[in-house]
Amino acid sequence: MIYQLVFLFLFLSYLFSIKSDQKLIIILNFFQILIICVFTGLRYEVGGDWDNYLSQYEGFKHFGFPSVNIFTSSDPLYIILCILSDKLGLQIYGVNFLISILFLLALLQFTYKLNMSRHFAFLYCSAYLFFTIFLLMGFSRQCL
């Protein structure tokens, strides 16, 4: 049910942004990203690799910063986010939330480069299943 509500919010905000001015579009894009980040970042035991990500988080948070182990691994940014999340006391949820923020800000920047910021919600809705379910909630480390 929550999946459909998030999709409905994105779709309605797109319809609302069609005739809106640029300031309102910026506000709508901010709230769209915030809702998606909360939805995907604060998930609990969702995704096939949940236990794997949890055990990686537990292992990586002990690396400390700076550490040679970070930069000799295949996922240095993911390890840095794990360490940062641990230092902030946010646990695995902080890692997921930060990955969502980075991914969605990159996607938003892409739409601004294409001069399509007005259509951010439409672009996201058209790939909602892939972006949200597969990438942000299923393969978050690969998404990063």
PDB file of N, CA, C and O in Angstrom, residues 33-91:
ATOM      1  N   ILE A  33      11.970  14.415  -3.360  1.00  0.00           N
ATOM      2  CA  ILE A  33      13.214  13.757  -2.959  1.00  0.00           C
ATOM      3  C   ILE A  33      13.162  13.394  -1.487  1.00  0.00           C
ATOM      4  O   ILE A  33      13.572  12.290  -1.095  1.00  0.00           O
ATOM      5  N   LEU A  34      12.645  14.274  -0.653  1.00  0.00           N
ATOM      6  CA  LEU A  34      12.544  13.995   0.776  1.00  0.00           C
ATOM      7  C   LEU A  34      11.667  12.772   1.042  1.00  0.00           C
ATOM      8  O   LEU A  34      12.051  11.873   1.805  1.00  0.00           O
ATOM      9  N   ILE A  35      10.523  12.700   0.400  1.00  0.00           N
ATOM     10  CA  ILE A  35       9.613  11.562   0.620  1.00  0.00           C
ATOM     11  C   ILE A  35      10.250  10.264   0.138  1.00  0.00           C
ATOM     12  O   ILE A  35      10.179   9.239   0.822  1.00  0.00           O
ATOM     13  N   ILE A  36      10.876  10.293  -1.018  1.00  0.00           N
ATOM     14  CA  ILE A  36      11.514   9.078  -1.531  1.00  0.00           C
ATOM     15  C   ILE A  36      12.665   8.656  -0.632  1.00  0.00           C
ATOM     16  O   ILE A  36      12.850   7.466  -0.350  1.00  0.00           O
ATOM     17  N   CYS A  37      13.452   9.614  -0.144  1.00  0.00           N
ATOM     18  CA  CYS A  37      14.576   9.291   0.748  1.00  0.00           C
ATOM     19  C   CYS A  37      14.087   8.688   2.058  1.00  0.00           C
ATOM     20  O   CYS A  37      14.674   7.722   2.553  1.00  0.00           O
ATOM     21  N   VAL A  38      13.054   9.237   2.626  1.00  0.00           N
ATOM     22  CA  VAL A  38      12.507   8.674   3.866  1.00  0.00           C
ATOM     23  C   VAL A  38      11.955   7.283   3.597  1.00  0.00           C
ATOM     24  O   VAL A  38      12.197   6.342   4.358  1.00  0.00           O
ATOM     25  N   PHE A  39      11.242   7.135   2.502  1.00  0.00           N
ATOM     26  CA  PHE A  39      10.637   5.845   2.142  1.00  0.00           C
ATOM     27  C   PHE A  39      11.696   4.767   1.912  1.00  0.00           C
ATOM     28  O   PHE A  39      11.587   3.649   2.406  1.00  0.00           O
ATOM     29  N   THR A  40      12.739   5.097   1.160  1.00  0.00           N
ATOM     30  CA  THR A  40      13.755   4.099   0.835  1.00  0.00           C
ATOM     31  C   THR A  40      14.849   4.007   1.879  1.00  0.00           C
ATOM     32  O   THR A  40      15.431   2.942   2.062  1.00  0.00           O
ATOM     33  N   GLY A  41      15.128   5.093   2.555  1.00  0.00           N
ATOM     34  CA  GLY A  41      16.231   5.099   3.517  1.00  0.00           C
ATOM     35  C   GLY A  41      15.891   4.478   4.852  1.00  0.00           C
ATOM     36  O   GLY A  41      16.741   3.871   5.502  1.00  0.00           O
ATOM     37  N   LEU A  42      14.671   4.602   5.282  1.00  0.00           N
ATOM     38  CA  LEU A  42      14.284   4.100   6.598  1.00  0.00           C
ATOM     39  C   LEU A  42      13.581   2.747   6.533  1.00  0.00           C
ATOM     40  O   LEU A  42      12.870   2.369   7.454  1.00  0.00           O
ATOM     41  N   ARG A  43      13.821   2.029   5.469  1.00  0.00           N
ATOM     42  CA  ARG A  43      13.218   0.698   5.333  1.00  0.00           C
ATOM     43  C   ARG A  43      13.840  -0.263   6.337  1.00  0.00           C
ATOM     44  O   ARG A  43      14.961  -0.073   6.791  1.00  0.00           O
ATOM     45  N   TYR A  44      13.094  -1.286   6.675  1.00  0.00           N
ATOM     46  CA  TYR A  44      13.560  -2.278   7.646  1.00  0.00           C
ATOM     47  C   TYR A  44      13.381  -3.669   7.072  1.00  0.00           C
ATOM     48  O   TYR A  44      12.265  -4.061   6.731  1.00  0.00           O
ATOM     49  N   GLU A  45      14.459  -4.401   6.947  1.00  0.00           N
ATOM     50  CA  GLU A  45      14.483  -5.767   6.432  1.00  0.00           C
ATOM     51  C   GLU A  45      13.807  -5.901   5.076  1.00  0.00           C
ATOM     52  O   GLU A  45      13.073  -6.850   4.818  1.00  0.00           O
ATOM     53  N   VAL A  46      14.049  -4.937   4.213  1.00  0.00           N
ATOM     54  CA  VAL A  46      13.525  -4.977   2.848  1.00  0.00           C
ATOM     55  C   VAL A  46      14.703  -5.177   1.913  1.00  0.00           C
ATOM     56  O   VAL A  46      15.720  -4.505   2.029  1.00  0.00           O
ATOM     57  N   GLY A  47      14.561  -6.076   0.986  1.00  0.00           N
ATOM     58  CA  GLY A  47      15.613  -6.368   0.022  1.00  0.00           C
ATOM     59  C   GLY A  47      16.218  -7.730   0.288  1.00  0.00           C
ATOM     60  O   GLY A  47      16.319  -8.171   1.434  1.00  0.00           O
ATOM     61  N   GLY A  48      16.607  -8.377  -0.781  1.00  0.00           N
ATOM     62  CA  GLY A  48      17.159  -9.718  -0.659  1.00  0.00           C
ATOM     63  C   GLY A  48      18.493  -9.776   0.058  1.00  0.00           C
ATOM     64  O   GLY A  48      18.853 -10.792   0.632  1.00  0.00           O
ATOM     65  N   ASP A  49      19.231  -8.689   0.040  1.00  0.00           N
ATOM     66  CA  ASP A  49      20.553  -8.657   0.655  1.00  0.00           C
ATOM     67  C   ASP A  49      20.567  -7.921   1.994  1.00  0.00           C
ATOM     68  O   ASP A  49      21.611  -7.446   2.426  1.00  0.00           O
ATOM     69  N   TRP A  50      19.419  -7.788   2.652  1.00  0.00           N
ATOM     70  CA  TRP A  50      19.357  -7.027   3.895  1.00  0.00           C
ATOM     71  C   TRP A  50      20.364  -7.532   4.917  1.00  0.00           C
ATOM     72  O   TRP A  50      21.113  -6.759   5.501  1.00  0.00           O
ATOM     73  N   ASP A  51      20.389  -8.835   5.147  1.00  0.00           N
ATOM     74  CA  ASP A  51      21.322  -9.400   6.131  1.00  0.00           C
ATOM     75  C   ASP A  51      22.768  -9.200   5.705  1.00  0.00           C
ATOM     76  O   ASP A  51      23.634  -8.942   6.539  1.00  0.00           O
ATOM     77  N   ASN A  52      23.031  -9.308   4.414  1.00  0.00           N
ATOM     78  CA  ASN A  52      24.382  -9.093   3.900  1.00  0.00           C
ATOM     79  C   ASN A  52      24.823  -7.649   4.121  1.00  0.00           C
ATOM     80  O   ASN A  52      25.945  -7.390   4.567  1.00  0.00           O
ATOM     81  N   TYR A  53      23.942  -6.682   3.812  1.00  0.00           N
ATOM     82  CA  TYR A  53      24.280  -5.273   4.027  1.00  0.00           C
ATOM     83  C   TYR A  53      24.479  -4.978   5.509  1.00  0.00           C
ATOM     84  O   TYR A  53      25.351  -4.201   5.887  1.00  0.00           O
ATOM     85  N   LEU A  54      23.675  -5.591   6.346  1.00  0.00           N
ATOM     86  CA  LEU A  54      23.796  -5.386   7.786  1.00  0.00           C
ATOM     87  C   LEU A  54      25.129  -5.918   8.298  1.00  0.00           C
ATOM     88  O   LEU A  54      25.803  -5.250   9.092  1.00  0.00           O
ATOM     89  N   SER A  55      25.539  -7.088   7.842  1.00  0.00           N
ATOM     90  CA  SER A  55      26.825  -7.634   8.283  1.00  0.00           C
ATOM     91  C   SER A  55      27.984  -6.831   7.709  1.00  0.00           C
ATOM     92  O   SER A  55      29.003  -6.641   8.383  1.00  0.00           O
ATOM     93  N   GLN A  56      27.862  -6.321   6.485  1.00  0.00           N
ATOM     94  CA  GLN A  56      28.899  -5.455   5.933  1.00  0.00           C
ATOM     95  C   GLN A  56      29.011  -4.171   6.743  1.00  0.00           C
ATOM     96  O   GLN A  56      30.112  -3.696   7.018  1.00  0.00           O
ATOM     97  N   TYR A  57      27.877  -3.597   7.101  1.00  0.00           N
ATOM     98  CA  TYR A  57      27.887  -2.385   7.918  1.00  0.00           C
ATOM     99  C   TYR A  57      28.613  -2.631   9.234  1.00  0.00           C
ATOM    100  O   TYR A  57      29.444  -1.827   9.655  1.00  0.00           O
ATOM    101  N   GLU A  58      28.302  -3.740   9.876  1.00  0.00           N
ATOM    102  CA  GLU A  58      28.951  -4.065  11.151  1.00  0.00           C
ATOM    103  C   GLU A  58      30.457  -4.223  10.975  1.00  0.00           C
ATOM    104  O   GLU A  58      31.232  -3.818  11.837  1.00  0.00           O
ATOM    105  N   GLY A  59      30.889  -4.807   9.874  1.00  0.00           N
ATOM    106  CA  GLY A  59      32.317  -4.979   9.627  1.00  0.00           C
ATOM    107  C   GLY A  59      33.014  -3.689   9.243  1.00  0.00           C
ATOM    108  O   GLY A  59      34.115  -3.396   9.717  1.00  0.00           O
ATOM    109  N   PHE A  60      32.373  -2.898   8.396  1.00  0.00           N
ATOM    110  CA  PHE A  60      32.999  -1.675   7.897  1.00  0.00           C
ATOM    111  C   PHE A  60      33.086  -0.582   8.945  1.00  0.00           C
ATOM    112  O   PHE A  60      34.001   0.234   8.910  1.00  0.00           O
ATOM    113  N   LYS A  61      32.160  -0.543   9.876  1.00  0.00           N
ATOM    114  CA  LYS A  61      32.154   0.563  10.840  1.00  0.00           C
ATOM    115  C   LYS A  61      33.367   0.509  11.763  1.00  0.00           C
ATOM    116  O   LYS A  61      33.709   1.502  12.385  1.00  0.00           O
ATOM    117  N   HIS A  62      34.053  -0.625  11.808  1.00  0.00           N
ATOM    118  CA  HIS A  62      35.237  -0.745  12.652  1.00  0.00           C
ATOM    119  C   HIS A  62      36.519  -0.333  11.927  1.00  0.00           C
ATOM    120  O   HIS A  62      37.573  -0.307  12.537  1.00  0.00           O
ATOM    121  N   PHE A  63      36.421  -0.005  10.647  1.00  0.00           N
ATOM    122  CA  PHE A  63      37.610   0.401   9.897  1.00  0.00           C
ATOM    123  C   PHE A  63      38.199   1.693  10.436  1.00  0.00           C
ATOM    124  O   PHE A  63      39.390   1.868  10.500  1.00  0.00           O
ATOM    125  N   GLY A  64      37.350   2.631  10.807  1.00  0.00           N
ATOM    126  CA  GLY A  64      37.830   3.943  11.207  1.00  0.00           C
ATOM    127  C   GLY A  64      38.189   4.765   9.988  1.00  0.00           C
ATOM    128  O   GLY A  64      38.145   4.304   8.860  1.00  0.00           O
ATOM    129  N   PHE A  65      38.550   6.002  10.249  1.00  0.00           N
ATOM    130  CA  PHE A  65      38.898   6.875   9.131  1.00  0.00           C
ATOM    131  C   PHE A  65      40.094   7.709   9.518  1.00  0.00           C
ATOM    132  O   PHE A  65      40.129   8.253  10.606  1.00  0.00           O
ATOM    133  N   PRO A  66      41.085   7.842   8.744  1.00  0.00           N
ATOM    134  CA  PRO A  66      41.328   7.191   7.459  1.00  0.00           C
ATOM    135  C   PRO A  66      41.905   5.801   7.661  1.00  0.00           C
ATOM    136  O   PRO A  66      42.570   5.536   8.652  1.00  0.00           O
ATOM    137  N   SER A  67      41.667   4.957   6.724  1.00  0.00           N
ATOM    138  CA  SER A  67      42.170   3.592   6.776  1.00  0.00           C
ATOM    139  C   SER A  67      42.521   3.135   5.364  1.00  0.00           C
ATOM    140  O   SER A  67      41.819   3.460   4.417  1.00  0.00           O
ATOM    141  N   VAL A  68      43.611   2.411   5.257  1.00  0.00           N
ATOM    142  CA  VAL A  68      44.022   1.872   3.969  1.00  0.00           C
ATOM    143  C   VAL A  68      42.979   0.894   3.453  1.00  0.00           C
ATOM    144  O   VAL A  68      42.763   0.779   2.250  1.00  0.00           O
ATOM    145  N   ASN A  69      42.265   0.226   4.348  1.00  0.00           N
ATOM    146  CA  ASN A  69      41.251  -0.750   3.945  1.00  0.00           C
ATOM    147  C   ASN A  69      40.139  -0.114   3.121  1.00  0.00           C
ATOM    148  O   ASN A  69      39.534  -0.771   2.284  1.00  0.00           O
ATOM    149  N   ILE A  70      39.855   1.152   3.379  1.00  0.00           N
ATOM    150  CA  ILE A  70      38.786   1.833   2.646  1.00  0.00           C
ATOM    151  C   ILE A  70      39.150   1.943   1.170  1.00  0.00           C
ATOM    152  O   ILE A  70      38.363   1.623   0.292  1.00  0.00           O
ATOM    153  N   PHE A  71      40.362   2.388   0.907  1.00  0.00           N
ATOM    154  CA  PHE A  71      40.735   2.722  -0.465  1.00  0.00           C
ATOM    155  C   PHE A  71      41.275   1.530  -1.251  1.00  0.00           C
ATOM    156  O   PHE A  71      41.489   1.632  -2.446  1.00  0.00           O
ATOM    157  N   THR A  72      41.470   0.409  -0.598  1.00  0.00           N
ATOM    158  CA  THR A  72      41.877  -0.797  -1.320  1.00  0.00           C
ATOM    159  C   THR A  72      40.688  -1.712  -1.586  1.00  0.00           C
ATOM    160  O   THR A  72      40.855  -2.756  -2.184  1.00  0.00           O
ATOM    161  N   SER A  73      39.518  -1.325  -1.148  1.00  0.00           N
ATOM    162  CA  SER A  73      38.327  -2.149  -1.371  1.00  0.00           C
ATOM    163  C   SER A  73      37.669  -1.757  -2.687  1.00  0.00           C
ATOM    164  O   SER A  73      38.033  -0.766  -3.313  1.00  0.00           O
ATOM    165  N   SER A  74      36.668  -2.521  -3.078  1.00  0.00           N
ATOM    166  CA  SER A  74      35.953  -2.227  -4.328  1.00  0.00           C
ATOM    167  C   SER A  74      34.855  -1.184  -4.136  1.00  0.00           C
ATOM    168  O   SER A  74      34.343  -0.656  -5.114  1.00  0.00           O
ATOM    169  N   ASP A  75      34.475  -0.885  -2.892  1.00  0.00           N
ATOM    170  CA  ASP A  75      33.397   0.067  -2.611  1.00  0.00           C
ATOM    171  C   ASP A  75      33.827   1.104  -1.569  1.00  0.00           C
ATOM    172  O   ASP A  75      33.277   1.148  -0.470  1.00  0.00           O
ATOM    173  N   PRO A  76      34.784   1.969  -1.895  1.00  0.00           N
ATOM    174  CA  PRO A  76      35.256   2.913  -0.877  1.00  0.00           C
ATOM    175  C   PRO A  76      34.183   3.896  -0.411  1.00  0.00           C
ATOM    176  O   PRO A  76      34.112   4.213   0.770  1.00  0.00           O
ATOM    177  N   LEU A  77      33.333   4.370  -1.320  1.00  0.00           N
ATOM    178  CA  LEU A  77      32.295   5.329  -0.917  1.00  0.00           C
ATOM    179  C   LEU A  77      31.279   4.673   0.014  1.00  0.00           C
ATOM    180  O   LEU A  77      30.832   5.291   0.984  1.00  0.00           O
ATOM    181  N   TYR A  78      30.934   3.431  -0.253  1.00  0.00           N
ATOM    182  CA  TYR A  78      30.003   2.722   0.621  1.00  0.00           C
ATOM    183  C   TYR A  78      30.600   2.547   2.017  1.00  0.00           C
ATOM    184  O   TYR A  78      29.906   2.730   3.017  1.00  0.00           O
ATOM    185  N   ILE A  79      31.868   2.227   2.087  1.00  0.00           N
ATOM    186  CA  ILE A  79      32.526   2.066   3.386  1.00  0.00           C
ATOM    187  C   ILE A  79      32.578   3.397   4.124  1.00  0.00           C
ATOM    188  O   ILE A  79      32.322   3.458   5.331  1.00  0.00           O
ATOM    189  N   ILE A  80      32.869   4.473   3.421  1.00  0.00           N
ATOM    190  CA  ILE A  80      32.897   5.801   4.049  1.00  0.00           C
ATOM    191  C   ILE A  80      31.515   6.154   4.593  1.00  0.00           C
ATOM    192  O   ILE A  80      31.388   6.692   5.702  1.00  0.00           O
ATOM    193  N   LEU A  81      30.459   5.848   3.847  1.00  0.00           N
ATOM    194  CA  LEU A  81      29.097   6.113   4.330  1.00  0.00           C
ATOM    195  C   LEU A  81      28.771   5.264   5.553  1.00  0.00           C
ATOM    196  O   LEU A  81      28.088   5.734   6.466  1.00  0.00           O
ATOM    197  N   CYS A  82      29.256   4.028   5.596  1.00  0.00           N
ATOM    198  CA  CYS A  82      29.046   3.169   6.771  1.00  0.00           C
ATOM    199  C   CYS A  82      29.732   3.769   7.997  1.00  0.00           C
ATOM    200  O   CYS A  82      29.145   3.829   9.085  1.00  0.00           O
ATOM    201  N   ILE A  83      30.958   4.218   7.824  1.00  0.00           N
ATOM    202  CA  ILE A  83      31.704   4.815   8.936  1.00  0.00           C
ATOM    203  C   ILE A  83      31.034   6.107   9.390  1.00  0.00           C
ATOM    204  O   ILE A  83      30.842   6.335  10.588  1.00  0.00           O
ATOM    205  N   LEU A  84      30.656   6.952   8.439  1.00  0.00           N
ATOM    206  CA  LEU A  84      29.980   8.215   8.761  1.00  0.00           C
ATOM    207  C   LEU A  84      28.667   7.971   9.486  1.00  0.00           C
ATOM    208  O   LEU A  84      28.361   8.626  10.487  1.00  0.00           O
ATOM    209  N   SER A  85      27.900   7.019   9.001  1.00  0.00           N
ATOM    210  CA  SER A  85      26.621   6.696   9.635  1.00  0.00           C
ATOM    211  C   SER A  85      26.828   6.185  11.056  1.00  0.00           C
ATOM    212  O   SER A  85      26.055   6.517  11.959  1.00  0.00           O
ATOM    213  N   ASP A  86      27.863   5.376  11.261  1.00  0.00           N
ATOM    214  CA  ASP A  86      28.155   4.879  12.603  1.00  0.00           C
ATOM    215  C   ASP A  86      28.563   6.018  13.529  1.00  0.00           C
ATOM    216  O   ASP A  86      28.113   6.084  14.676  1.00  0.00           O
ATOM    217  N   LYS A  87      29.403   6.931  13.044  1.00  0.00           N
ATOM    218  CA  LYS A  87      29.851   8.064  13.874  1.00  0.00           C
ATOM    219  C   LYS A  87      28.680   8.982  14.245  1.00  0.00           C
ATOM    220  O   LYS A  87      28.674   9.578  15.310  1.00  0.00           O
ATOM    221  N   LEU A  88      27.695   9.079  13.350  1.00  0.00           N
ATOM    222  CA  LEU A  88      26.519   9.910  13.622  1.00  0.00           C
ATOM    223  C   LEU A  88      25.450   9.160  14.409  1.00  0.00           C
ATOM    224  O   LEU A  88      24.434   9.738  14.790  1.00  0.00           O
ATOM    225  N   GLY A  89      25.661   7.852  14.621  1.00  0.00           N
ATOM    226  CA  GLY A  89      24.705   7.038  15.371  1.00  0.00           C
ATOM    227  C   GLY A  89      23.446   6.695  14.595  1.00  0.00           C
ATOM    228  O   GLY A  89      22.402   6.426  15.184  1.00  0.00           O
ATOM    229  N   LEU A  90      23.537   6.678  13.273  1.00  0.00           N
ATOM    230  CA  LEU A  90      22.357   6.451  12.443  1.00  0.00           C
ATOM    231  C   LEU A  90      22.187   5.000  11.996  1.00  0.00           C
ATOM    232  O   LEU A  90      21.186   4.663  11.372  1.00  0.00           O
ATOM    233  N   GLN A  91      23.175   4.175  12.251  1.00  0.00           N
ATOM    234  CA  GLN A  91      23.171   2.751  11.913  1.00  0.00           C
ATOM    235  C   GLN A  91      22.993   2.540  10.416  1.00  0.00           C
ATOM    236  O   GLN A  91      23.344   3.382   9.606  1.00  0.00           O
TER     237      GLN A  91
END
